[in-house]
mmCIF file with all atom_site columns, C-alpha atoms and ligand atoms in Angstrom:
data_model
loop_
_atom_site.group_PDB
_atom_site.id
_atom_site.type_symbol
_atom_site.label_atom_id
_atom_site.label_alt_id
_atom_site.label_comp_id
_atom_site.label_asym_id
_atom_site.label_entity_id
_atom_site.label_seq_id
_atom_site.pdbx_PDB_ins_code
_atom_site.Cartn_x
_atom_site.Cartn_y
_atom_site.Cartn_z
_atom_site.occupancy
_atom_site.B_iso_or_equiv
_atom_site.pdbx_formal_charge
_atom_site.auth_seq_id
_atom_site.auth_comp_id
_atom_site.auth_asym_id
_atom_site.auth_atom_id
_atom_site.pdbx_PDB_model_num
ATOM   1   C  CA  . MET K 1 1   ? 13.636 32.480 -0.083  1.00 0.00 ? 8   MET K CA  1
ATOM   2   C  CA  . ALA K 1 2   ? 16.786 30.424 -0.078  1.00 0.00 ? 9   ALA K CA  1
ATOM   3   C  CA  . ILE K 1 3   ? 17.599 28.085 2.567   1.00 0.00 ? 10  ILE K CA  1
ATOM   4   C  CA  . LEU K 1 4   ? 21.602 27.285 3.456   1.00 0.00 ? 11  LEU K CA  1
ATOM   5   C  CA  . SER K 1 5   ? 22.101 24.381 4.585   1.00 0.00 ? 12  SER K CA  1
ATOM   6   C  CA  . ILE K 1 6   ? 25.479 22.557 6.115   1.00 0.00 ? 13  ILE K CA  1
ATOM   7   C  CA  . PRO K 1 7   ? 24.631 19.002 6.629   1.00 0.00 ? 14  PRO K CA  1
ATOM   8   C  CA  . ASP K 1 8   ? 27.945 17.456 8.700   1.00 0.00 ? 15  ASP K CA  1
ATOM   9   C  CA  . GLN K 1 9   ? 26.840 20.325 10.897  1.00 0.00 ? 16  GLN K CA  1
ATOM   10  C  CA  . GLY K 1 10  ? 23.085 19.528 11.102  1.00 0.00 ? 17  GLY K CA  1
ATOM   11  C  CA  . VAL K 1 11  ? 23.048 23.705 10.356  1.00 0.00 ? 18  VAL K CA  1
ATOM   12  C  CA  . GLN K 1 12  ? 19.990 24.960 8.423   1.00 0.00 ? 19  GLN K CA  1
ATOM   13  C  CA  . ILE K 1 13  ? 19.737 28.759 7.870   1.00 0.00 ? 20  ILE K CA  1
ATOM   14  C  CA  . ASN K 1 14  ? 17.102 30.621 6.884   1.00 0.00 ? 21  ASN K CA  1
ATOM   15  C  CA  . GLU K 1 15  ? 17.260 34.133 7.483   1.00 0.00 ? 22  GLU K CA  1
ATOM   16  C  CA  . PRO K 1 16  ? 17.955 36.027 3.909   1.00 0.00 ? 23  PRO K CA  1
ATOM   17  C  CA  . LEU K 1 17  ? 20.845 38.307 5.797   1.00 0.00 ? 24  LEU K CA  1
ATOM   18  C  CA  . GLN K 1 18  ? 22.416 35.522 7.589   1.00 0.00 ? 25  GLN K CA  1
ATOM   19  C  CA  . ILE K 1 19  ? 22.603 33.548 4.606   1.00 0.00 ? 26  ILE K CA  1
ATOM   20  C  CA  . LYS K 1 20  ? 23.846 36.456 2.573   1.00 0.00 ? 27  LYS K CA  1
ATOM   21  C  CA  . ALA K 1 21  ? 26.625 37.342 5.093   1.00 0.00 ? 28  ALA K CA  1
ATOM   22  C  CA  . PHE K 1 22  ? 27.605 33.310 5.356   1.00 0.00 ? 29  PHE K CA  1
ATOM   23  C  CA  . LEU K 1 23  ? 28.131 33.517 1.673   1.00 0.00 ? 30  LEU K CA  1
ATOM   24  C  CA  . ALA K 1 24  ? 29.782 37.026 1.515   1.00 0.00 ? 31  ALA K CA  1
ATOM   25  C  CA  . GLU K 1 25  ? 32.173 35.714 3.922   1.00 0.00 ? 32  GLU K CA  1
ATOM   26  C  CA  . HIS K 1 26  ? 33.357 32.951 1.304   1.00 0.00 ? 33  HIS K CA  1
ATOM   27  C  CA  . GLY K 1 27  ? 33.392 34.969 -1.626  1.00 0.00 ? 34  GLY K CA  1
ATOM   28  C  CA  . VAL K 1 28  ? 30.020 34.362 -2.875  1.00 0.00 ? 35  VAL K CA  1
ATOM   29  C  CA  . PHE K 1 29  ? 27.839 37.017 -3.980  1.00 0.00 ? 36  PHE K CA  1
ATOM   30  C  CA  . PHE K 1 30  ? 23.859 36.345 -2.759  1.00 0.00 ? 37  PHE K CA  1
ATOM   31  C  CA  . LYS K 1 31  ? 21.239 39.000 -3.199  1.00 0.00 ? 38  LYS K CA  1
ATOM   32  C  CA  . GLN K 1 32  ? 17.533 38.930 -3.363  1.00 0.00 ? 39  GLN K CA  1
ATOM   33  C  CA  . TRP K 1 33  ? 15.179 40.604 -6.158  1.00 0.00 ? 40  TRP K CA  1
ATOM   34  C  CA  . GLU K 1 34  ? 11.645 41.486 -5.552  1.00 0.00 ? 41  GLU K CA  1
ATOM   35  C  CA  . CYS K 1 35  ? 9.432  39.801 -7.690  1.00 0.00 ? 42  CYS K CA  1
ATOM   36  C  CA  . THR K 1 36  ? 5.982  40.919 -7.912  1.00 0.00 ? 43  THR K CA  1
ATOM   37  C  CA  . VAL K 1 37  ? 5.492  39.310 -11.438 1.00 0.00 ? 44  VAL K CA  1
ATOM   38  C  CA  . HIS K 1 38  ? 4.437  35.759 -11.796 1.00 0.00 ? 45  HIS K CA  1
ATOM   39  C  CA  . PHE K 1 39  ? 4.506  33.908 -15.959 1.00 0.00 ? 46  PHE K CA  1
ATOM   40  C  CA  . ASP K 1 40  ? 2.844  31.258 -16.904 1.00 0.00 ? 47  ASP K CA  1
ATOM   41  C  CA  . ASP K 1 41  ? 4.692  28.790 -19.161 1.00 0.00 ? 48  ASP K CA  1
ATOM   42  C  CA  . SER K 1 42  ? 3.675  31.241 -22.235 1.00 0.00 ? 49  SER K CA  1
ATOM   43  C  CA  . ALA K 1 43  ? 5.884  33.945 -21.096 1.00 0.00 ? 50  ALA K CA  1
ATOM   44  C  CA  . SER K 1 44  ? 8.719  34.660 -23.399 1.00 0.00 ? 51  SER K CA  1
ATOM   45  C  CA  . GLN K 1 45  ? 12.873 35.041 -22.770 1.00 0.00 ? 52  GLN K CA  1
ATOM   46  C  CA  . GLU K 1 46  ? 12.148 38.838 -23.630 1.00 0.00 ? 53  GLU K CA  1
ATOM   47  C  CA  . GLU K 1 47  ? 9.033  39.450 -21.754 1.00 0.00 ? 54  GLU K CA  1
ATOM   48  C  CA  . ILE K 1 48  ? 11.002 37.786 -18.221 1.00 0.00 ? 55  ILE K CA  1
ATOM   49  C  CA  . LEU K 1 49  ? 14.391 40.168 -18.793 1.00 0.00 ? 56  LEU K CA  1
ATOM   50  C  CA  . ALA K 1 50  ? 12.220 43.007 -19.499 1.00 0.00 ? 57  ALA K CA  1
ATOM   51  C  CA  . ALA K 1 51  ? 10.306 42.593 -16.153 1.00 0.00 ? 58  ALA K CA  1
ATOM   52  C  CA  . TYR K 1 52  ? 13.657 42.300 -14.475 1.00 0.00 ? 59  TYR K CA  1
ATOM   53  C  CA  . ALA K 1 53  ? 15.459 45.256 -16.589 1.00 0.00 ? 60  ALA K CA  1
ATOM   54  C  CA  . LYS K 1 54  ? 15.311 47.495 -13.757 1.00 0.00 ? 61  LYS K CA  1
ATOM   55  C  CA  . ASP K 1 55  ? 17.302 45.094 -11.289 1.00 0.00 ? 62  ASP K CA  1
ATOM   56  C  CA  . LEU K 1 56  ? 19.344 43.334 -14.500 1.00 0.00 ? 63  LEU K CA  1
ATOM   57  C  CA  . LYS K 1 57  ? 20.449 46.386 -16.093 1.00 0.00 ? 64  LYS K CA  1
ATOM   58  C  CA  . PRO K 1 58  ? 22.530 48.045 -13.276 1.00 0.00 ? 65  PRO K CA  1
ATOM   59  C  CA  . PHE K 1 59  ? 24.119 44.797 -12.000 1.00 0.00 ? 66  PHE K CA  1
ATOM   60  C  CA  . MET K 1 60  ? 25.098 43.598 -15.728 1.00 0.00 ? 67  MET K CA  1
ATOM   61  C  CA  . ASP K 1 61  ? 26.454 47.432 -16.055 1.00 0.00 ? 68  ASP K CA  1
ATOM   62  C  CA  . LYS K 1 62  ? 28.446 47.454 -13.032 1.00 0.00 ? 69  LYS K CA  1
ATOM   63  C  CA  . GLY K 1 63  ? 29.913 43.547 -13.272 1.00 0.00 ? 70  GLY K CA  1
ATOM   64  C  CA  . GLY K 1 64  ? 30.484 43.861 -16.865 1.00 0.00 ? 71  GLY K CA  1
ATOM   65  C  CA  . TYR K 1 65  ? 28.492 41.294 -18.007 1.00 0.00 ? 72  TYR K CA  1
ATOM   66  C  CA  . GLN K 1 66  ? 27.762 41.020 -21.414 1.00 0.00 ? 73  GLN K CA  1
ATOM   67  C  CA  . SER K 1 67  ? 24.658 38.805 -22.037 1.00 0.00 ? 74  SER K CA  1
ATOM   68  C  CA  . ALA K 1 68  ? 21.856 37.290 -20.174 1.00 0.00 ? 75  ALA K CA  1
ATOM   69  C  CA  . ASP K 1 69  ? 18.869 34.420 -20.998 1.00 0.00 ? 76  ASP K CA  1
ATOM   70  C  CA  . VAL K 1 70  ? 16.615 32.858 -19.408 1.00 0.00 ? 77  VAL K CA  1
ATOM   71  C  CA  . ILE K 1 71  ? 16.478 28.679 -18.935 1.00 0.00 ? 78  ILE K CA  1
ATOM   72  C  CA  . SER K 1 72  ? 13.345 26.759 -18.079 1.00 0.00 ? 79  SER K CA  1
ATOM   73  C  CA  . ILE K 1 73  ? 13.194 23.099 -16.802 1.00 0.00 ? 80  ILE K CA  1
ATOM   74  C  CA  . ASN K 1 74  ? 9.882  21.594 -15.906 1.00 0.00 ? 81  ASN K CA  1
ATOM   75  C  CA  . ALA K 1 75  ? 8.530  17.932 -15.555 1.00 0.00 ? 82  ALA K CA  1
ATOM   76  C  CA  . LEU K 1 76  ? 8.127  18.077 -19.397 1.00 0.00 ? 83  LEU K CA  1
ATOM   77  C  CA  . THR K 1 77  ? 11.764 18.993 -20.569 1.00 0.00 ? 84  THR K CA  1
ATOM   78  C  CA  . PRO K 1 78  ? 13.073 16.267 -22.618 1.00 0.00 ? 85  PRO K CA  1
ATOM   79  C  CA  . ASN K 1 79  ? 16.250 14.368 -21.640 1.00 0.00 ? 86  ASN K CA  1
ATOM   80  C  CA  . TYR K 1 80  ? 16.410 15.763 -17.799 1.00 0.00 ? 87  TYR K CA  1
ATOM   81  C  CA  . GLU K 1 81  ? 17.842 12.913 -16.563 1.00 0.00 ? 88  GLU K CA  1
ATOM   82  C  CA  . ALA K 1 82  ? 20.876 13.766 -18.954 1.00 0.00 ? 89  ALA K CA  1
ATOM   83  C  CA  . ILE K 1 83  ? 20.655 17.469 -18.215 1.00 0.00 ? 90  ILE K CA  1
ATOM   84  C  CA  . ARG K 1 84  ? 20.353 16.788 -14.384 1.00 0.00 ? 91  ARG K CA  1
ATOM   85  C  CA  . ALA K 1 85  ? 23.937 14.641 -14.688 1.00 0.00 ? 92  ALA K CA  1
ATOM   86  C  CA  . LYS K 1 86  ? 25.826 16.845 -16.565 1.00 0.00 ? 93  LYS K CA  1
ATOM   87  C  CA  . PHE K 1 87  ? 25.603 19.445 -13.868 1.00 0.00 ? 94  PHE K CA  1
ATOM   88  C  CA  . LEU K 1 88  ? 25.194 16.932 -10.468 1.00 0.00 ? 95  LEU K CA  1
ATOM   89  C  CA  . ALA K 1 89  ? 28.925 16.212 -10.531 1.00 0.00 ? 96  ALA K CA  1
ATOM   90  C  CA  . GLU K 1 90  ? 31.621 18.325 -9.004  1.00 0.00 ? 97  GLU K CA  1
ATOM   91  C  CA  . HIS K 1 91  ? 32.853 21.123 -11.467 1.00 0.00 ? 98  HIS K CA  1
ATOM   92  C  CA  . ILE K 1 92  ? 34.582 24.468 -12.229 1.00 0.00 ? 99  ILE K CA  1
ATOM   93  C  CA  . HIS K 1 93  ? 33.837 27.016 -14.512 1.00 0.00 ? 100 HIS K CA  1
ATOM   94  C  CA  . GLU K 1 94  ? 36.000 29.790 -16.260 1.00 0.00 ? 101 GLU K CA  1
ATOM   95  C  CA  . GLU K 1 95  ? 33.867 32.694 -15.417 1.00 0.00 ? 102 GLU K CA  1
ATOM   96  C  CA  . ASP K 1 96  ? 30.907 33.132 -12.346 1.00 0.00 ? 103 ASP K CA  1
ATOM   97  C  CA  . GLU K 1 97  ? 27.910 30.947 -13.048 1.00 0.00 ? 104 GLU K CA  1
ATOM   98  C  CA  . ILE K 1 98  ? 24.799 33.777 -11.824 1.00 0.00 ? 105 ILE K CA  1
ATOM   99  C  CA  . ARG K 1 99  ? 21.507 32.610 -11.444 1.00 0.00 ? 106 ARG K CA  1
ATOM   100 C  CA  . PHE K 1 100 ? 18.431 34.482 -10.684 1.00 0.00 ? 107 PHE K CA  1
ATOM   101 C  CA  . PHE K 1 101 ? 15.686 32.456 -9.692  1.00 0.00 ? 108 PHE K CA  1
ATOM   102 C  CA  . VAL K 1 102 ? 12.192 33.568 -11.133 1.00 0.00 ? 109 VAL K CA  1
ATOM   103 C  CA  . ASP K 1 103 ? 10.403 30.981 -10.321 1.00 0.00 ? 110 ASP K CA  1
ATOM   104 C  CA  . GLY K 1 104 ? 11.058 27.501 -9.171  1.00 0.00 ? 111 GLY K CA  1
ATOM   105 C  CA  . GLN K 1 105 ? 13.822 26.036 -7.340  1.00 0.00 ? 112 GLN K CA  1
ATOM   106 C  CA  . GLY K 1 106 ? 17.585 24.602 -7.428  1.00 0.00 ? 113 GLY K CA  1
ATOM   107 C  CA  . LEU K 1 107 ? 20.164 23.039 -5.003  1.00 0.00 ? 114 LEU K CA  1
ATOM   108 C  CA  . PHE K 1 108 ? 23.599 24.802 -5.500  1.00 0.00 ? 115 PHE K CA  1
ATOM   109 C  CA  . TRP K 1 109 ? 26.374 22.850 -3.388  1.00 0.00 ? 116 TRP K CA  1
ATOM   110 C  CA  . PHE K 1 110 ? 29.658 24.462 -2.780  1.00 0.00 ? 117 PHE K CA  1
ATOM   111 C  CA  . HIS K 1 111 ? 32.932 22.597 -1.965  1.00 0.00 ? 118 HIS K CA  1
ATOM   112 C  CA  . LEU K 1 112 ? 35.270 25.867 -0.608  1.00 0.00 ? 119 LEU K CA  1
ATOM   113 C  CA  . SER K 1 113 ? 38.549 25.315 0.825   1.00 0.00 ? 120 SER K CA  1
ATOM   114 C  CA  . ASP K 1 114 ? 37.650 27.273 3.846   1.00 0.00 ? 121 ASP K CA  1
ATOM   115 C  CA  . ALA K 1 115 ? 33.787 26.080 4.666   1.00 0.00 ? 122 ALA K CA  1
ATOM   116 C  CA  . PRO K 1 116 ? 32.258 22.675 5.495   1.00 0.00 ? 123 PRO K CA  1
ATOM   117 C  CA  . ILE K 1 117 ? 30.374 21.614 2.170   1.00 0.00 ? 124 ILE K CA  1
ATOM   118 C  CA  . PHE K 1 118 ? 27.076 23.258 2.097   1.00 0.00 ? 125 PHE K CA  1
ATOM   119 C  CA  . ASN K 1 119 ? 24.272 23.903 0.052   1.00 0.00 ? 126 ASN K CA  1
ATOM   120 C  CA  . VAL K 1 120 ? 22.048 26.867 -0.543  1.00 0.00 ? 127 VAL K CA  1
ATOM   121 C  CA  . LEU K 1 121 ? 18.307 25.992 -1.957  1.00 0.00 ? 128 LEU K CA  1
ATOM   122 C  CA  . CYS K 1 122 ? 17.728 28.927 -4.484  1.00 0.00 ? 129 CYS K CA  1
ATOM   123 C  CA  . GLN K 1 123 ? 14.153 30.115 -4.869  1.00 0.00 ? 130 GLN K CA  1
ATOM   124 C  CA  . ARG K 1 124 ? 11.893 32.550 -6.256  1.00 0.00 ? 131 ARG K CA  1
ATOM   125 C  CA  . GLY K 1 125 ? 13.496 36.204 -5.932  1.00 0.00 ? 132 GLY K CA  1
ATOM   126 C  CA  . ASP K 1 126 ? 16.936 34.593 -4.951  1.00 0.00 ? 133 ASP K CA  1
ATOM   127 C  CA  . LEU K 1 127 ? 20.346 36.071 -7.192  1.00 0.00 ? 134 LEU K CA  1
ATOM   128 C  CA  . ILE K 1 128 ? 22.933 33.799 -6.543  1.00 0.00 ? 135 ILE K CA  1
ATOM   129 C  CA  . SER K 1 129 ? 27.389 34.348 -7.964  1.00 0.00 ? 136 SER K CA  1
ATOM   130 C  CA  . VAL K 1 130 ? 29.535 30.886 -8.405  1.00 0.00 ? 137 VAL K CA  1
ATOM   131 C  CA  . PRO K 1 131 ? 32.565 32.778 -8.433  1.00 0.00 ? 138 PRO K CA  1
ATOM   132 C  CA  . THR K 1 132 ? 34.912 31.762 -11.146 1.00 0.00 ? 139 THR K CA  1
ATOM   133 C  CA  . GLY K 1 133 ? 36.954 27.892 -10.020 1.00 0.00 ? 140 GLY K CA  1
ATOM   134 C  CA  . THR K 1 134 ? 35.121 27.633 -7.121  1.00 0.00 ? 141 THR K CA  1
ATOM   135 C  CA  . LYS K 1 135 ? 34.103 23.594 -6.901  1.00 0.00 ? 142 LYS K CA  1
ATOM   136 C  CA  . HIS K 1 136 ? 30.285 23.160 -6.800  1.00 0.00 ? 143 HIS K CA  1
ATOM   137 C  CA  . TRP K 1 137 ? 27.665 21.112 -8.176  1.00 0.00 ? 144 TRP K CA  1
ATOM   138 C  CA  . PHE K 1 138 ? 23.963 21.343 -8.743  1.00 0.00 ? 145 PHE K CA  1
ATOM   139 C  CA  . ASP K 1 139 ? 20.520 20.083 -8.427  1.00 0.00 ? 146 ASP K CA  1
ATOM   140 C  CA  . ALA K 1 140 ? 17.085 20.578 -9.605  1.00 0.00 ? 147 ALA K CA  1
ATOM   141 C  CA  . GLY K 1 141 ? 15.987 17.107 -8.102  1.00 0.00 ? 148 GLY K CA  1
ATOM   142 C  CA  . PRO K 1 142 ? 15.333 14.039 -9.681  1.00 0.00 ? 149 PRO K CA  1
ATOM   143 C  CA  . GLN K 1 143 ? 11.899 14.373 -10.198 1.00 0.00 ? 150 GLN K CA  1
ATOM   144 C  CA  . ASN K 1 144 ? 9.637  16.806 -11.190 1.00 0.00 ? 151 ASN K CA  1
ATOM   145 C  CA  . PRO K 1 145 ? 12.214 19.982 -11.686 1.00 0.00 ? 152 PRO K CA  1
ATOM   146 C  CA  . PHE K 1 146 ? 10.994 23.305 -12.059 1.00 0.00 ? 153 PHE K CA  1
ATOM   147 C  CA  . VAL K 1 147 ? 13.487 25.688 -12.839 1.00 0.00 ? 154 VAL K CA  1
ATOM   148 C  CA  . LYS K 1 148 ? 12.937 29.475 -14.480 1.00 0.00 ? 155 LYS K CA  1
ATOM   149 C  CA  . ALA K 1 149 ? 16.223 31.047 -14.124 1.00 0.00 ? 156 ALA K CA  1
ATOM   150 C  CA  . ILE K 1 150 ? 17.926 34.171 -15.913 1.00 0.00 ? 157 ILE K CA  1
ATOM   151 C  CA  . ARG K 1 151 ? 21.425 33.322 -16.842 1.00 0.00 ? 158 ARG K CA  1
ATOM   152 C  CA  . ILE K 1 152 ? 23.611 36.138 -16.858 1.00 0.00 ? 159 ILE K CA  1
ATOM   153 C  CA  . PHE K 1 153 ? 27.418 35.615 -18.777 1.00 0.00 ? 160 PHE K CA  1
ATOM   154 C  CA  . THR K 1 154 ? 30.569 37.368 -19.509 1.00 0.00 ? 161 THR K CA  1
ATOM   155 C  CA  . ASP K 1 155 ? 31.344 35.317 -22.079 1.00 0.00 ? 162 ASP K CA  1
ATOM   156 C  CA  . MET K 1 156 ? 29.053 32.303 -22.432 1.00 0.00 ? 163 MET K CA  1
ATOM   157 C  CA  . SER K 1 157 ? 32.016 29.888 -23.711 1.00 0.00 ? 164 SER K CA  1
ATOM   158 C  CA  . GLY K 1 158 ? 33.002 29.981 -19.954 1.00 0.00 ? 165 GLY K CA  1
ATOM   159 C  CA  . TRP K 1 159 ? 30.369 28.410 -18.606 1.00 0.00 ? 166 TRP K CA  1
ATOM   160 C  CA  . THR K 1 160 ? 31.282 24.885 -20.056 1.00 0.00 ? 167 THR K CA  1
ATOM   161 C  CA  . PRO K 1 161 ? 31.984 22.663 -17.238 1.00 0.00 ? 168 PRO K CA  1
ATOM   162 C  CA  . HIS K 1 162 ? 35.471 21.434 -16.100 1.00 0.00 ? 169 HIS K CA  1
ATOM   163 C  CA  . TYR K 1 163 ? 34.904 18.320 -13.917 1.00 0.00 ? 170 TYR K CA  1
ATOM   164 C  CA  . THR K 1 164 ? 36.822 17.358 -10.621 1.00 0.00 ? 171 THR K CA  1
ATOM   165 C  CA  . ALA K 1 165 ? 36.331 13.660 -10.676 1.00 0.00 ? 172 ALA K CA  1
ATOM   166 C  CA  . SER K 1 166 ? 36.393 14.356 -6.792  1.00 0.00 ? 173 SER K CA  1
ATOM   167 C  CA  . GLY K 1 167 ? 33.036 12.179 -6.919  1.00 0.00 ? 174 GLY K CA  1
ATOM   168 C  CA  . ILE K 1 168 ? 32.731 13.981 -3.711  1.00 0.00 ? 175 ILE K CA  1
ATOM   169 C  CA  . GLU K 1 169 ? 28.704 14.718 -4.817  1.00 0.00 ? 176 GLU K CA  1
ATOM   170 C  CA  . VAL K 1 170 ? 28.059 10.950 -4.048  1.00 0.00 ? 177 VAL K CA  1
ATOM   171 C  CA  . LYS K 1 171 ? 28.644 11.609 -0.509  1.00 0.00 ? 178 LYS K CA  1
ATOM   172 C  CA  . TYR K 1 172 ? 25.766 14.082 -0.371  1.00 0.00 ? 179 TYR K CA  1
ATOM   173 C  CA  . GLN K 1 173 ? 23.292 12.180 -2.711  1.00 0.00 ? 180 GLN K CA  1
ATOM   174 C  CA  . HIS K 1 174 ? 20.804 11.304 -0.035  1.00 0.00 ? 181 HIS K CA  1
ATOM   175 C  CA  . PHE K 1 175 ? 20.662 14.999 1.213   1.00 0.00 ? 182 PHE K CA  1
ATOM   176 C  CA  . LYS K 1 176 ? 16.690 15.874 1.110   1.00 0.00 ? 183 LYS K CA  1
ATOM   177 C  CA  . ALA K 1 177 ? 16.553 19.546 0.450   1.00 0.00 ? 184 ALA K CA  1
ATOM   178 C  CA  . PRO K 1 178 ? 12.965 20.989 1.305   1.00 0.00 ? 185 PRO K CA  1
ATOM   179 C  CA  . ASN K 1 179 ? 10.347 21.304 -1.717  1.00 0.00 ? 186 ASN K CA  1
ATOM   180 C  CA  . LEU K 1 180 ? 12.916 19.416 -3.809  1.00 0.00 ? 187 LEU K CA  1
ATOM   181 C  CA  . GLY K 1 181 ? 11.427 16.833 -5.893  1.00 0.00 ? 188 GLY K CA  1
HETATM 182 FE FE1 . FE2 F 2 .   ? 27.782 24.821 -12.818 1.00 0.00 ? 212 FE2 F FE1 1
#
């Protein structure tokens, strides 16, 4: 279950409907899909995608999304530090960044023009869409990362990060998210 935090205001929202409303107000799509299946590390990408097909397919058809895959990061992932660094600096994409958390967790930070900096800790069952052009960054934690997420794309090439070089993420690097390494 997601947790939304506004560090500069000491605000934390745990109620999914309130999180959804806050995000919708700022143009960010958030939804929860029911998770009844638990996968171990031997589960294939195809098995995971098939398990969520009943939610995934209508969502992709409606949004015109072309492809989906599964990303899996854990404590044994080679070069985790480099992978973490790639998304830890503020950036934008030329397409929506859509993630559905099958398991594990990750922290999305948002830098919008009409809101204080806030973050959403996404966990099992949470789907979030970072709209095209939105300044954001992502952290799976400094240690013991665990992310198993479905990624949904219109065009995979649009997913390259374009860095803003603002350095704003440094100001928030000491934020301690619940459950995050
Ligand atoms: Fe991103």
